[in-house]
Each structure stands twice: as structure tokens, then as C-alpha cells.
Amino acid sequence: MLKTVNLQKKYTTDEVETTALVNVNLHVKQGEFLAIMGPSGCGKSTLLNIIGLLDNPTSGEFYFLDKEISKFSERQRANLRKEHLGFVFQSFNLIDELTVYENVELPLIYLKVGNAERKQRVEQVLEQMQIAHRRNHFPQQLSGGQQQRVAIARAVVSKPKLLLADEPTGNLDSAHGQEVMQLLSTLNEQGTTIVMVTHSPTDADYAHRIVNLFDGQIISENVKELAIL
Amino acid sequence: MLKNYIVVALRTLRRNLGYTSLNVIGLALGITCSLLLFLVIRHELSYDRFHSKADRTYRINVDRVTANGPENSAGTPFPMLATIRASLPELTPATHVFNEEGGTFTVLSTNDREPPRKFREERPILFVEPEFFDLFDFETNGVNARQAIKDVNTVLLTQSIAEKYFPGENPVGRVIRMNNVVNLRVTGVIPDAPANSDLPYLMLVDYESSKTVNSFVTDDSWNSTYSNQQIYFALAPGASKTQAEDRLNEIASKLRDRAPGEKYRYTFQPLSEVHFDERYSNFNGRTVDKTTLWALGLIGLFLVLVASINFVNLATAQALRRAKEVGMRKVLGASKGQLMLQYLSETGLITLVALVLSVMFAELLLPYLNQLLELEIQFSIARDAQVALFLLVVLVVVTLFAGFYPALVLSGFQPISALKSKATTARAAGIPLRRALVVLQFTICQILIICTIIVHHQMEYFRSASLGFDKEAVVVIPVPSGKAKDLMALRPQLEAHSAVHASTFALSPPSSNIGLNTSFKYDDFSVERNYSVNLKIGDEHYLKTFNIPLLAGRVYQKSDTIREFMVNETFLRHVGVKNPEEALGKQLQVNGGQSTGKIVGVVKNFHLASLREEIQPVVMSTATSFYFTYNVKIEQSEAKAALAHLQRVWSTAYPDNVFYYDFLDDTIARFYEGEERQAHLFKIFSVIAIIIGCLGLYGLVSFMVAQRTKEVGVRKVLGASSASIVGLFSKDFAALVLIAFLIAAPISYYSMSKWLQDFTYRIDIGSWVFLAAGALTLLIALTTVSVQALKAAFSNPVRALKTE
């Protein structure tokens, strides 16, 4: 599904150059559930942003669906994003001015999905996320767990090949956090590839494989099946 | 997609109600003004454009150059039209239009029981020929107007006059008597003259009757002209205007006498310029300077610009608040174009709301504007394609102008930084632009303030400048033409009242639109002079009544004809006499040698017309047949009693006439009506520009304060006083006002100097005007800033730091 070769990312301000990622080589297979862990500032989110086509690497190669895309323009990346990627954020990032239904509908509008199909798909995913009864509410009227379920619904309504989650339980209490992780796990079982950044070992436990990042480098990987064996 | 945009737009606007209101009110004010100005400009440009032959219709003017300078008039010699008809067949149809500025009308009753009813009209009564209706397309409501005034002593009434004179009756066939000299038979009723015509008739009378009404309308002389006797014609399609003009001048040069050194040319003025060329005036007595129209258009544009700038400022300042939404939409795959379209449609929506409000405001305000400008503008958006088009253009232009930059900023956010509310690029990019725009707003406001002060100051000068005579508490009462003697016989009774201080019979008061110009010879009569003098006719009480000082000699003696003269200082300068005493006893000849006499006195200069014009050489003398007014200096506090007394005595002399009067200072004030209106408009629009600017400034500062909440918190924790916090915000804006001042001062100085050049007597532009305008703007800006800054200054620093 995706592969990085010697991926580097540097941030330059007027005087200081900060290296966020150093020679990251990562391979994610179709259907995999990968967790990226590491302390604050280790480059997790930077890596996720590059994988999520929200940012370009400074150097190195990045293959997505077998295409080298590290030099893609913003427009090309925007097209790939809307067709193949879904995002879940720690702070939900729902649009306050839109209702639950409208938030979930938005990606399909940008994908130019027809009216009838859009309605059907939004309803379906709202049911799936058990949030359909709240469809006419605005984000501020929902609990954190509910908001994150809406965010996930929005992320998956376009049936993305890859779902990217940045600390999806970071703003939730443990009960709601578990609920969200269950949802992600189910989605993965249904075939969605997931890459998740997390601080939480409990959350990471849901993943097939954990990559540990430190100062911009991958320092270890553990594959869950092997650990069990 | 569009539905989504609109839904989001509406919810965003509702959520930020304060911000939305500032934008909508500012824009609505700006658009209202521009709409009203559009209506005014369109109205002024529409004068007499509705005639089907308008494009080839002309008026015959005459341009003279004399030693006094150029003299322009639209008056024509009385026999000219007959010559044109005989020798210039391409000038057809052609018609005389003779304007009698009002008159007294007596409605004769059909039986002996009712007394005749009398009316006094002050607006134009036009005497025209049947060709008038071939040339112009005035609405006649089915009346065969051409036929109706074919015979002598016939009149067509306008609807409103018909209703006034013959309420509930059919006026056709009835007789009205004009100025007690001629009976006119009503042959039809036509609609009122349209508001946008410079031929604003109350009635149309057959041209022949003008000769009865005015004894001086003669048929033979090419040498005399009267400015109210004009010729309009259409030039045949394909005919050359220049050739026809040359032919007419060639013919005329053989028929008219020429003063030595005099240049004289008849010119054809296109009908479309009659409304705009003040040199020749028109029967509305009001011309509009095209520069003024341009200036008004510019002000309209300025006001919309100022309001749009608010929009840009507020929207970019607010952009940070919407960064998260932008980021998320980008993550979900929205393209830059889609986002721009979204924000532009939001701007469009706000503009549309403002537009709807503007139309409502404009409808409410139009009557007041009409009253102020003495116009009759009407508009209905439903039936007015031009207004609809204008509004559509405003909608599109404002949306693009006000919305484009904010849309560009918003859609340019990088998704990650936007999501993390770190949209610093926008802040960095937005601030210089916002500053530039605020400077532009301040510049516009200051230009308007400076212009307003100067225009106002010049108006004050008009009101207060010494004219060289007393204009206060002087009543001017018209005397029926040729009948002054009847009233002169009653002078003892007239002056018997204690409130009557002095009175004089005269052609006109010192400053007047009515005047006689005559050629003259001075001293030994050998020198022919190629300029004329203003002949002031008045009795021996003229100087006393108007309190005009005598410099040398004495006042002329009572006489029914021209016998003795007085002259003014300018006259002496023109004939090269330095010492007033020198002129006394010298011989003077006026009216082409018909009247000769001695100069017995020299008077101090007084103004003959508006302060736009220089003081001409004046020759004063007596002539009962030219006494058209009775001028009375009364006691202001007893004006009512004095007027009642005068009316009583006057009516015994003229039982058939209607008594009316004017106060001289009112008449003089009317010289400056145009400028007075301009001054009013300037005042109104500069106040509105300032209000709009303040709205924007208020909004902008409130966002700045919100953005710098943390900074203010830290400063307060470190011990900053409230005053220093206010200073922090004020300093920036004070600098912007200063920059704007440096731009505004030279621009307004230049344009107002040009404006003042129109007036021979004018104020000097003092530096205080600029300082006052600068200080005023600074005060307004800092007050607006302080209101918001104080809120920040008094806030609890702990809370400010917590929210960050």
C-alpha cells in the first residue's frame, strides 16, 4: 500500500534547522493496522502528515499505491487525499457550522457523489457508528466520544483505502477511548488499512504492528503475532 | 455544493453576528449613498434626452469678446428666425422659445356673479410656435398641441395649472388674462412638463402673444437681444453644422451693426449641453457642472470603497478564526478553487443582504434628497432596468473586490498549520495590506473632511462678505411694467409707516440677475470703447435705501428720464481716471447716443452679482419707465406690520394685480444655491464616510485586541498600566492617520484650489483647515480604538493567559 525510502524532513526557520525525520524506511501492507509510538516531538505526527499527503518530505522517496508521489503538487495530493484517504484527529476537527449529517456528507460532496447515493452512504455510516439519532445536532452539542464517532464516520464514508488516525483517543476518557478503538478495529477487520499515531500502549495493542520512533528515526518494530508466539 | 456553501455561510454569519452586522451596515450605507448618487447623476444626464431628434437639436447662442472679457448668451435677435427660415432650409424644424418668468393670471368668470380669481406664478411661461411640437416630443396626452396654439392669444395649460385655476371644471374654451394685458383662450390641457427638461413650462402660449406681454419684443432690430428669447432647431440629417453656422454668421454680419474691435459669433449649442454649460444658463435657471457630477460619482465610489475595505479588513482579521475549518476542508480534499468559491459566495451573500437594505434605505431617503437638491427623482427597482443593472454591477464588483483577497488568504492556508491554528503566514501577509487599506480609508475621510470645511467656509464667506450695500431687511416688491408712476404718486403714504425707513424705485436692487448693459461714450465722445457698462436705473433715494457710500460729488436729482449720472470706482479705473473728483462734471453718453448727461457723483464699488463675478463698471441714472421694482428698507422686528402696510397701499395703486415680494438677502442667497447644495452633499457624505470608516476600525481593533489577548495579559502581569495598554493599540493607528494625512492634504489642497478658482472673491485656504481635519480624524480614530483597547486594558490578566 505504501512504502517510504530514506524519507527525510527538515524544518528551517531563519537560523535554526530542525530535522524531524531521518532516513525513515517504512512499509505498510494492504489491510494492515500499524501503530506509530514514541515520545513527544519524536516526529510521529510529521510522519503521519507525510503519509497523509498533508506535507511533502524534504528528501527520499514515498510510494503510495505503487506511485512515487513525493514531488506531487498540492492539487494532485488533494485529489489522492479525497479519493483514498481518511483522517481522524485527536481534536476531532469537526466543522462547527455543520450538523453531524453535513459533516459526514462533506467528503462525498467534494468527491461529487450524486445526491441519492450520498444520502444512502451517509445514513449507512451513521448507523454503523451508532450516531444516526444525532444527525441534526451540531458538534458542540455532542460528547467527546460522540464527536470522535462522527469524525470516524466522516473519515470512512468515502470508503478510503487508508485511514490515518492521530491520537484518536487523546481527548477522550478511557471508556469512550475503548469504544473508538473497537470501531477502528472493526473497520480494519472489514479491510481498511489503518496507520495510527498514539501515546497509549493500550491503544497500540489493537494494532498488528508497532513502530517506535525516537528523534526522527525508527528505533524498533514489534509485530504483534510474533510477540504472541 | 452551492447549498452547502450557503448553509455554512448563513450559519457562520449568524454565529459572528457582530462582525456580520458591522459589514452589512457599513456596506449598506456605502451602497445606499452610491445608489442615491447614481440616481442623481443619471437624472442630471437625462435632461432633454427623451426627444427623438435630441441628437441633432441645437440652440443658437452668441459669443462676444469685448474689453470686459467674453460675454456669452443664449439670447437671439428678434428677426433671426425669419431669416433662418428664408435662407437656411437645413435648420428645420426651428422655433422661438420665449420665456416669461412667471406672471399674474386672472381667471375670468363666465358670469357676473363671481369675481375674477387672481394667481401669481413664479415659474416659466413659455411662448412657442407650432414648430415647437415638431421639434420636441413633450407628452400631450392626445391633444393636438400644434393646432392648439396656432392662433394668436391661445394657451395650453399643464394639468396642475388646470386643476389649480379650474378645479372640477373643463378649462377648454375658458379665458385667462395674463399680466392684465392680454386675454388667452385655453385650447387644451397637457401633462406637466417632465422634471428632466430645461424647458420647464407651466403653460405654453402662442408666440405672437409674447409681443403683447412684452412691449420690447420688437421684430426689426438685429442689434438687441434678450436672453429669454431663444431659438431651438433641428439640423437636417447629413447637413454640416459648421457650414450652417458659417452661413448664419455671414448673413448676420451684413444685418447687424458691429462695435469697433468687437468679436461676435453665433454658435450652435447641442441640446445635450444646454443643461451643463453655465455660460449660457437655461430656463430652469440651473446648470450642472459636469465636473460636479464626476465628483459626486467619485464620492459614491469612495463610499463603496471604504465599506469594501472594512470588509477586507474584518474578513482577513477574522481569517484565523476560520483556519480550522479551512484545514479540515483541505484534508477532506477541497481544492483551493472550491474554497475560494465558498468564501466568495459568503461575501456575495453579505453584499446581497446589504444591497437589499440599501434599496430600502434609498427609497426612504430619496424624498429627503429630492427636497435638498430640489429635484424630482423617482425610482422603482422593479421597473428600472438601469438601476437593476447598476445594483448587479455593484454586487459583482463589491463581492470580487471585498471577497477576493480574504478568499485568497483563507484558501491559501496550509492544512496542517491551519488545523493547529498556526496560520502565521496569513497574519504576516495580512497586516501590511490591512494597514495600507486603513491608510486609504483615512485618506478618503480626510479628503472629504478638508473639502467639507473649505466649501463650508466659502459659503460662510458668501453669507458674510460685505457686498458694498445693505441687503438685510430690504423688501423688493415688483411693480407692473410701465406703471411705476401709479405707485410713485403714493410714496408719502408708503413711507408713512414707522417701520419703513427708506425706499427707492429702481430697475433692480444692486445685486440682481436683471441688468442693462449699454455701450457708452465718455467726456469728449471721440473715443469709441469696445466694452459696455452696466446701467443701473434707480431714483434719487437709491443710495440711501441700500446704504451705498458716495465718494465724490452728489446724488443725481429727481428726474423721469436720464439726465444726470453717477459712476462707480471700476468705471473710473476703466476710463483711466484716478481721482474721483476729476470725473465730476464730465459728459457721458449711453444707449447708442440716445441719452446724454453729466456725471455728478462717484459711488463706492458694490457687487452687482454673485461673488463669482468681478465688479463691472457701473453707470447709474434715473428713468421712470425702467422702474420695475420698489425697494423698501424696513425695521426687521416689525416686518409683518410693514409688509401689511405696503401691501395695502400697493393694492390701491394696482387693484388688478397680485402683491408679492422677496427679501433681498434671500434673493442673494439664491445666487449660491448650487454651491449650497454641494456643501450639503459634501457634509452628508463625509459624515457617512467617517461612520463607515469607524465601523470598520472598531471591528478591526476588536479583532486585534482579541488576537493580542495573551500579550496584553503578560504585559499586565508585568505591571503595565491600562493607559499604556491603550497607548499600545493607539500608537499604530495614530501613525496610520499621519500617513493618510500626508497623502490627503496635497490632494485636497489641489482640488479645492481649483474649485475656488471659479469665484473671483474667495477665501484663502489656511493651514488650520488641514490641521483641523487631521486632528479631527485622529480624534475619531483614537476614540474608536480606545473603546476596544480599554476593554482589553481592564480585563483580568489571569483569564487572558488561561485561555491561550
PDB file of N, CA, C and O in Angstrom, chain B residues 170-218:
ATOM      1  N   ASN B 170     -64.012  72.027 -16.778  1.00  0.00           N
ATOM      2  CA  ASN B 170     -63.268  71.829 -18.013  1.00  0.00           C
ATOM      3  C   ASN B 170     -62.740  73.184 -18.469  1.00  0.00           C
ATOM      4  O   ASN B 170     -63.511  74.077 -18.807  1.00  0.00           O
ATOM      5  N   PRO B 171     -61.444  73.378 -18.472  1.00  0.00           N
ATOM      6  CA  PRO B 171     -60.905  74.703 -18.789  1.00  0.00           C
ATOM      7  C   PRO B 171     -60.955  75.051 -20.263  1.00  0.00           C
ATOM      8  O   PRO B 171     -60.822  76.234 -20.618  1.00  0.00           O
ATOM      9  N   VAL B 172     -61.133  74.044 -21.128  1.00  0.00           N
ATOM     10  CA  VAL B 172     -61.039  74.325 -22.558  1.00  0.00           C
ATOM     11  C   VAL B 172     -62.132  75.311 -22.964  1.00  0.00           C
ATOM     12  O   VAL B 172     -63.304  75.137 -22.618  1.00  0.00           O
ATOM     13  N   GLY B 173     -61.728  76.385 -23.653  1.00  0.00           N
ATOM     14  CA  GLY B 173     -62.680  77.405 -24.072  1.00  0.00           C
ATOM     15  C   GLY B 173     -62.747  78.576 -23.113  1.00  0.00           C
ATOM     16  O   GLY B 173     -63.251  79.645 -23.466  1.00  0.00           O
ATOM     17  N   ARG B 174     -62.230  78.385 -21.872  1.00  0.00           N
ATOM     18  CA  ARG B 174     -62.254  79.485 -20.901  1.00  0.00           C
ATOM     19  C   ARG B 174     -61.133  80.473 -21.196  1.00  0.00           C
ATOM     20  O   ARG B 174     -60.235  80.195 -21.998  1.00  0.00           O
ATOM     21  N   VAL B 175     -61.200  81.642 -20.551  1.00  0.00           N
ATOM     22  CA  VAL B 175     -60.216  82.697 -20.841  1.00  0.00           C
ATOM     23  C   VAL B 175     -59.463  83.067 -19.567  1.00  0.00           C
ATOM     24  O   VAL B 175     -60.065  83.219 -18.506  1.00  0.00           O
ATOM     25  N   ILE B 176     -58.133  83.179 -19.669  1.00  0.00           N
ATOM     26  CA  ILE B 176     -57.362  83.729 -18.560  1.00  0.00           C
ATOM     27  C   ILE B 176     -56.630  84.968 -19.056  1.00  0.00           C
ATOM     28  O   ILE B 176     -56.246  85.049 -20.227  1.00  0.00           O
ATOM     29  N   ARG B 177     -56.474  85.936 -18.157  1.00  0.00           N
ATOM     30  CA  ARG B 177     -55.833  87.189 -18.530  1.00  0.00           C
ATOM     31  C   ARG B 177     -54.439  87.215 -17.935  1.00  0.00           C
ATOM     32  O   ARG B 177     -54.256  86.956 -16.747  1.00  0.00           O
ATOM     33  N   MET B 178     -53.445  87.490 -18.784  1.00  0.00           N
ATOM     34  CA  MET B 178     -52.067  87.450 -18.308  1.00  0.00           C
ATOM     35  C   MET B 178     -51.544  88.868 -18.089  1.00  0.00           C
ATOM     36  O   MET B 178     -51.642  89.717 -18.983  1.00  0.00           O
ATOM     37  N   ASN B 179     -50.978  89.107 -16.913  1.00  0.00           N
ATOM     38  CA  ASN B 179     -50.341  90.384 -16.564  1.00  0.00           C
ATOM     39  C   ASN B 179     -51.225  91.594 -16.869  1.00  0.00           C
ATOM     40  O   ASN B 179     -50.727  92.673 -17.165  1.00  0.00           O
ATOM     41  N   ASN B 180     -52.538  91.356 -16.829  1.00  0.00           N
ATOM     42  CA  ASN B 180     -53.502  92.437 -17.096  1.00  0.00           C
ATOM     43  C   ASN B 180     -53.365  93.066 -18.468  1.00  0.00           C
ATOM     44  O   ASN B 180     -53.792  94.203 -18.686  1.00  0.00           O
ATOM     45  N   VAL B 181     -52.729  92.377 -19.412  1.00  0.00           N
ATOM     46  CA  VAL B 181     -52.597  92.981 -20.737  1.00  0.00           C
ATOM     47  C   VAL B 181     -53.180  92.126 -21.860  1.00  0.00           C
ATOM     48  O   VAL B 181     -53.539  92.654 -22.902  1.00  0.00           O
ATOM     49  N   VAL B 182     -53.252  90.823 -21.670  1.00  0.00           N
ATOM     50  CA  VAL B 182     -53.714  90.013 -22.788  1.00  0.00           C
ATOM     51  C   VAL B 182     -54.621  88.880 -22.305  1.00  0.00           C
ATOM     52  O   VAL B 182     -54.373  88.271 -21.263  1.00  0.00           O
ATOM     53  N   ASN B 183     -55.709  88.665 -23.059  1.00  0.00           N
ATOM     54  CA  ASN B 183     -56.606  87.554 -22.757  1.00  0.00           C
ATOM     55  C   ASN B 183     -56.209  86.334 -23.574  1.00  0.00           C
ATOM     56  O   ASN B 183     -56.021  86.416 -24.788  1.00  0.00           O
ATOM     57  N   LEU B 184     -56.041  85.203 -22.885  1.00  0.00           N
ATOM     58  CA  LEU B 184     -55.631  83.971 -23.564  1.00  0.00           C
ATOM     59  C   LEU B 184     -56.744  82.940 -23.451  1.00  0.00           C
ATOM     60  O   LEU B 184     -57.289  82.712 -22.367  1.00  0.00           O
ATOM     61  N   ARG B 185     -57.075  82.324 -24.601  1.00  0.00           N
ATOM     62  CA  ARG B 185     -58.134  81.316 -24.624  1.00  0.00           C
ATOM     63  C   ARG B 185     -57.497  79.929 -24.426  1.00  0.00           C
ATOM     64  O   ARG B 185     -56.536  79.582 -25.110  1.00  0.00           O
ATOM     65  N   VAL B 186     -58.013  79.199 -23.438  1.00  0.00           N
ATOM     66  CA  VAL B 186     -57.464  77.873 -23.164  1.00  0.00           C
ATOM     67  C   VAL B 186     -57.897  76.910 -24.263  1.00  0.00           C
ATOM     68  O   VAL B 186     -59.090  76.756 -24.514  1.00  0.00           O
ATOM     69  N   THR B 187     -56.924  76.299 -24.962  1.00  0.00           N
ATOM     70  CA  THR B 187     -57.286  75.407 -26.069  1.00  0.00           C
ATOM     71  C   THR B 187     -56.985  73.944 -25.759  1.00  0.00           C
ATOM     72  O   THR B 187     -57.252  73.074 -26.579  1.00  0.00           O
ATOM     73  N   GLY B 188     -56.425  73.681 -24.589  1.00  0.00           N
ATOM     74  CA  GLY B 188     -56.174  72.284 -24.243  1.00  0.00           C
ATOM     75  C   GLY B 188     -55.433  72.160 -22.934  1.00  0.00           C
ATOM     76  O   GLY B 188     -54.899  73.141 -22.404  1.00  0.00           O
ATOM     77  N   VAL B 189     -55.441  70.949 -22.412  1.00  0.00           N
ATOM     78  CA  VAL B 189     -54.705  70.657 -21.170  1.00  0.00           C
ATOM     79  C   VAL B 189     -53.724  69.540 -21.462  1.00  0.00           C
ATOM     80  O   VAL B 189     -54.100  68.490 -21.994  1.00  0.00           O
ATOM     81  N   ILE B 190     -52.444  69.784 -21.166  1.00  0.00           N
ATOM     82  CA  ILE B 190     -51.420  68.769 -21.422  1.00  0.00           C
ATOM     83  C   ILE B 190     -50.761  68.382 -20.095  1.00  0.00           C
ATOM     84  O   ILE B 190     -50.868  69.107 -19.110  1.00  0.00           O
ATOM     85  N   PRO B 191     -50.098  67.226 -20.064  1.00  0.00           N
ATOM     86  CA  PRO B 191     -49.433  66.823 -18.814  1.00  0.00           C
ATOM     87  C   PRO B 191     -48.369  67.845 -18.416  1.00  0.00           C
ATOM     88  O   PRO B 191     -47.870  68.598 -19.254  1.00  0.00           O
ATOM     89  N   ASP B 192     -48.026  67.839 -17.131  1.00  0.00           N
ATOM     90  CA  ASP B 192     -46.969  68.740 -16.647  1.00  0.00           C
ATOM     91  C   ASP B 192     -45.667  68.449 -17.378  1.00  0.00           C
ATOM     92  O   ASP B 192     -45.415  67.319 -17.788  1.00  0.00           O
ATOM     93  N   ALA B 193     -44.843  69.487 -17.505  1.00  0.00           N
ATOM     94  CA  ALA B 193     -43.541  69.296 -18.153  1.00  0.00           C
ATOM     95  C   ALA B 193     -42.732  68.283 -17.334  1.00  0.00           C
ATOM     96  O   ALA B 193     -42.797  68.289 -16.108  1.00  0.00           O
ATOM     97  N   PRO B 194     -41.997  67.413 -18.019  1.00  0.00           N
ATOM     98  CA  PRO B 194     -41.217  66.425 -17.273  1.00  0.00           C
ATOM     99  C   PRO B 194     -40.143  67.103 -16.423  1.00  0.00           C
ATOM    100  O   PRO B 194     -39.671  68.194 -16.757  1.00  0.00           O
ATOM    101  N   ALA B 195     -39.778  66.428 -15.308  1.00  0.00           N
ATOM    102  CA  ALA B 195     -38.803  67.024 -14.392  1.00  0.00           C
ATOM    103  C   ALA B 195     -37.436  67.161 -15.045  1.00  0.00           C
ATOM    104  O   ALA B 195     -36.655  68.029 -14.684  1.00  0.00           O
ATOM    105  N   ASN B 196     -37.151  66.282 -16.017  1.00  0.00           N
ATOM    106  CA  ASN B 196     -35.811  66.315 -16.602  1.00  0.00           C
ATOM    107  C   ASN B 196     -35.794  67.043 -17.946  1.00  0.00           C
ATOM    108  O   ASN B 196     -35.337  66.529 -18.948  1.00  0.00           O
ATOM    109  N   SER B 197     -36.327  68.265 -17.926  1.00  0.00           N
ATOM    110  CA  SER B 197     -36.265  69.094 -19.126  1.00  0.00           C
ATOM    111  C   SER B 197     -35.860  70.502 -18.727  1.00  0.00           C
ATOM    112  O   SER B 197     -36.240  70.997 -17.663  1.00  0.00           O
ATOM    113  N   ASP B 198     -35.077  71.154 -19.569  1.00  0.00           N
ATOM    114  CA  ASP B 198     -34.717  72.547 -19.327  1.00  0.00           C
ATOM    115  C   ASP B 198     -35.686  73.511 -19.994  1.00  0.00           C
ATOM    116  O   ASP B 198     -35.398  74.696 -20.139  1.00  0.00           O
ATOM    117  N   LEU B 199     -36.822  72.986 -20.399  1.00  0.00           N
ATOM    118  CA  LEU B 199     -37.918  73.821 -20.895  1.00  0.00           C
ATOM    119  C   LEU B 199     -39.114  73.565 -19.978  1.00  0.00           C
ATOM    120  O   LEU B 199     -40.103  72.942 -20.372  1.00  0.00           O
ATOM    121  N   PRO B 200     -39.023  74.036 -18.740  1.00  0.00           N
ATOM    122  CA  PRO B 200     -39.987  73.631 -17.708  1.00  0.00           C
ATOM    123  C   PRO B 200     -41.219  74.527 -17.688  1.00  0.00           C
ATOM    124  O   PRO B 200     -41.359  75.365 -16.826  1.00  0.00           O
ATOM    125  N   TYR B 201     -42.116  74.331 -18.615  1.00  0.00           N
ATOM    126  CA  TYR B 201     -43.266  75.233 -18.739  1.00  0.00           C
ATOM    127  C   TYR B 201     -44.381  74.934 -17.749  1.00  0.00           C
ATOM    128  O   TYR B 201     -44.622  73.807 -17.388  1.00  0.00           O
ATOM    129  N   LEU B 202     -45.033  76.021 -17.318  1.00  0.00           N
ATOM    130  CA  LEU B 202     -46.286  75.889 -16.577  1.00  0.00           C
ATOM    131  C   LEU B 202     -47.439  75.958 -17.559  1.00  0.00           C
ATOM    132  O   LEU B 202     -48.491  75.380 -17.358  1.00  0.00           O
ATOM    133  N   MET B 203     -47.196  76.764 -18.630  1.00  0.00           N
ATOM    134  CA  MET B 203     -48.174  76.880 -19.709  1.00  0.00           C
ATOM    135  C   MET B 203     -47.386  77.092 -20.993  1.00  0.00           C
ATOM    136  O   MET B 203     -46.256  77.557 -20.963  1.00  0.00           O
ATOM    137  N   LEU B 204     -48.022  76.749 -22.105  1.00  0.00           N
ATOM    138  CA  LEU B 204     -47.424  77.059 -23.405  1.00  0.00           C
ATOM    139  C   LEU B 204     -48.367  78.021 -24.104  1.00  0.00           C
ATOM    140  O   LEU B 204     -49.543  77.718 -24.309  1.00  0.00           O
ATOM    141  N   VAL B 205     -47.836  79.211 -24.438  1.00  0.00           N
ATOM    142  CA  VAL B 205     -48.666  80.249 -25.044  1.00  0.00           C
ATOM    143  C   VAL B 205     -48.186  80.453 -26.480  1.00  0.00           C
ATOM    144  O   VAL B 205     -47.001  80.267 -26.765  1.00  0.00           O
ATOM    145  N   ASP B 206     -49.087  80.844 -27.367  1.00  0.00           N
ATOM    146  CA  ASP B 206     -48.677  81.089 -28.759  1.00  0.00           C
ATOM    147  C   ASP B 206     -47.643  82.209 -28.783  1.00  0.00           C
ATOM    148  O   ASP B 206     -47.723  83.168 -28.011  1.00  0.00           O
ATOM    149  N   TYR B 207     -46.666  82.104 -29.654  1.00  0.00           N
ATOM    150  CA  TYR B 207     -45.528  83.023 -29.639  1.00  0.00           C
ATOM    151  C   TYR B 207     -45.932  84.471 -29.881  1.00  0.00           C
ATOM    152  O   TYR B 207     -45.402  85.394 -29.271  1.00  0.00           O
ATOM    153  N   GLU B 208     -46.916  84.707 -30.773  1.00  0.00           N
ATOM    154  CA  GLU B 208     -47.325  86.066 -31.109  1.00  0.00           C
ATOM    155  C   GLU B 208     -47.726  86.863 -29.865  1.00  0.00           C
ATOM    156  O   GLU B 208     -47.463  88.062 -29.764  1.00  0.00           O
ATOM    157  N   SER B 209     -48.337  86.188 -28.909  1.00  0.00           N
ATOM    158  CA  SER B 209     -48.820  86.888 -27.712  1.00  0.00           C
ATOM    159  C   SER B 209     -47.688  87.475 -26.889  1.00  0.00           C
ATOM    160  O   SER B 209     -47.902  88.397 -26.103  1.00  0.00           O
ATOM    161  N   SER B 210     -46.467  86.945 -27.064  1.00  0.00           N
ATOM    162  CA  SER B 210     -45.346  87.476 -26.279  1.00  0.00           C
ATOM    163  C   SER B 210     -45.120  88.959 -26.609  1.00  0.00           C
ATOM    164  O   SER B 210     -44.621  89.707 -25.774  1.00  0.00           O
ATOM    165  N   LYS B 211     -45.508  89.354 -27.806  1.00  0.00           N
ATOM    166  CA  LYS B 211     -45.314  90.754 -28.199  1.00  0.00           C
ATOM    167  C   LYS B 211     -46.264  91.679 -27.457  1.00  0.00           C
ATOM    168  O   LYS B 211     -45.956  92.852 -27.234  1.00  0.00           O
ATOM    169  N   THR B 212     -47.415  91.165 -27.083  1.00  0.00           N
ATOM    170  CA  THR B 212     -48.342  91.971 -26.290  1.00  0.00           C
ATOM    171  C   THR B 212     -47.887  92.030 -24.835  1.00  0.00           C
ATOM    172  O   THR B 212     -47.977  93.064 -24.178  1.00  0.00           O
ATOM    173  N   VAL B 213     -47.412  90.887 -24.345  1.00  0.00           N
ATOM    174  CA  VAL B 213     -46.999  90.819 -22.936  1.00  0.00           C
ATOM    175  C   VAL B 213     -45.761  91.672 -22.709  1.00  0.00           C
ATOM    176  O   VAL B 213     -45.622  92.335 -21.686  1.00  0.00           O
ATOM    177  N   ASN B 214     -44.824  91.652 -23.653  1.00  0.00           N
ATOM    178  CA  ASN B 214     -43.598  92.424 -23.526  1.00  0.00           C
ATOM    179  C   ASN B 214     -43.487  93.417 -24.653  1.00  0.00           C
ATOM    180  O   ASN B 214     -43.220  93.036 -25.787  1.00  0.00           O
ATOM    181  N   SER B 215     -43.626  94.695 -24.308  1.00  0.00           N
ATOM    182  CA  SER B 215     -43.618  95.712 -25.355  1.00  0.00           C
ATOM    183  C   SER B 215     -42.282  95.753 -26.082  1.00  0.00           C
ATOM    184  O   SER B 215     -42.194  96.179 -27.221  1.00  0.00           O
ATOM    185  N   PHE B 216     -41.202  95.285 -25.442  1.00  0.00           N
ATOM    186  CA  PHE B 216     -39.891  95.391 -26.088  1.00  0.00           C
ATOM    187  C   PHE B 216     -39.588  94.229 -27.020  1.00  0.00           C
ATOM    188  O   PHE B 216     -38.521  94.171 -27.604  1.00  0.00           O
ATOM    189  N   VAL B 217     -40.496  93.272 -27.144  1.00  0.00           N
ATOM    190  CA  VAL B 217     -40.273  92.223 -28.129  1.00  0.00           C
ATOM    191  C   VAL B 217     -40.590  92.830 -29.497  1.00  0.00           C
ATOM    192  O   VAL B 217     -41.721  92.855 -29.936  1.00  0.00           O
ATOM    193  N   THR B 218     -39.586  93.373 -30.129  1.00  0.00           N
ATOM    194  CA  THR B 218     -39.803  94.025 -31.425  1.00  0.00           C
ATOM    195  C   THR B 218     -39.378  93.090 -32.532  1.00  0.00           C
ATOM    196  O   THR B 218     -38.713  92.105 -32.294  1.00  0.00           O
TER     197      THR B 218
END
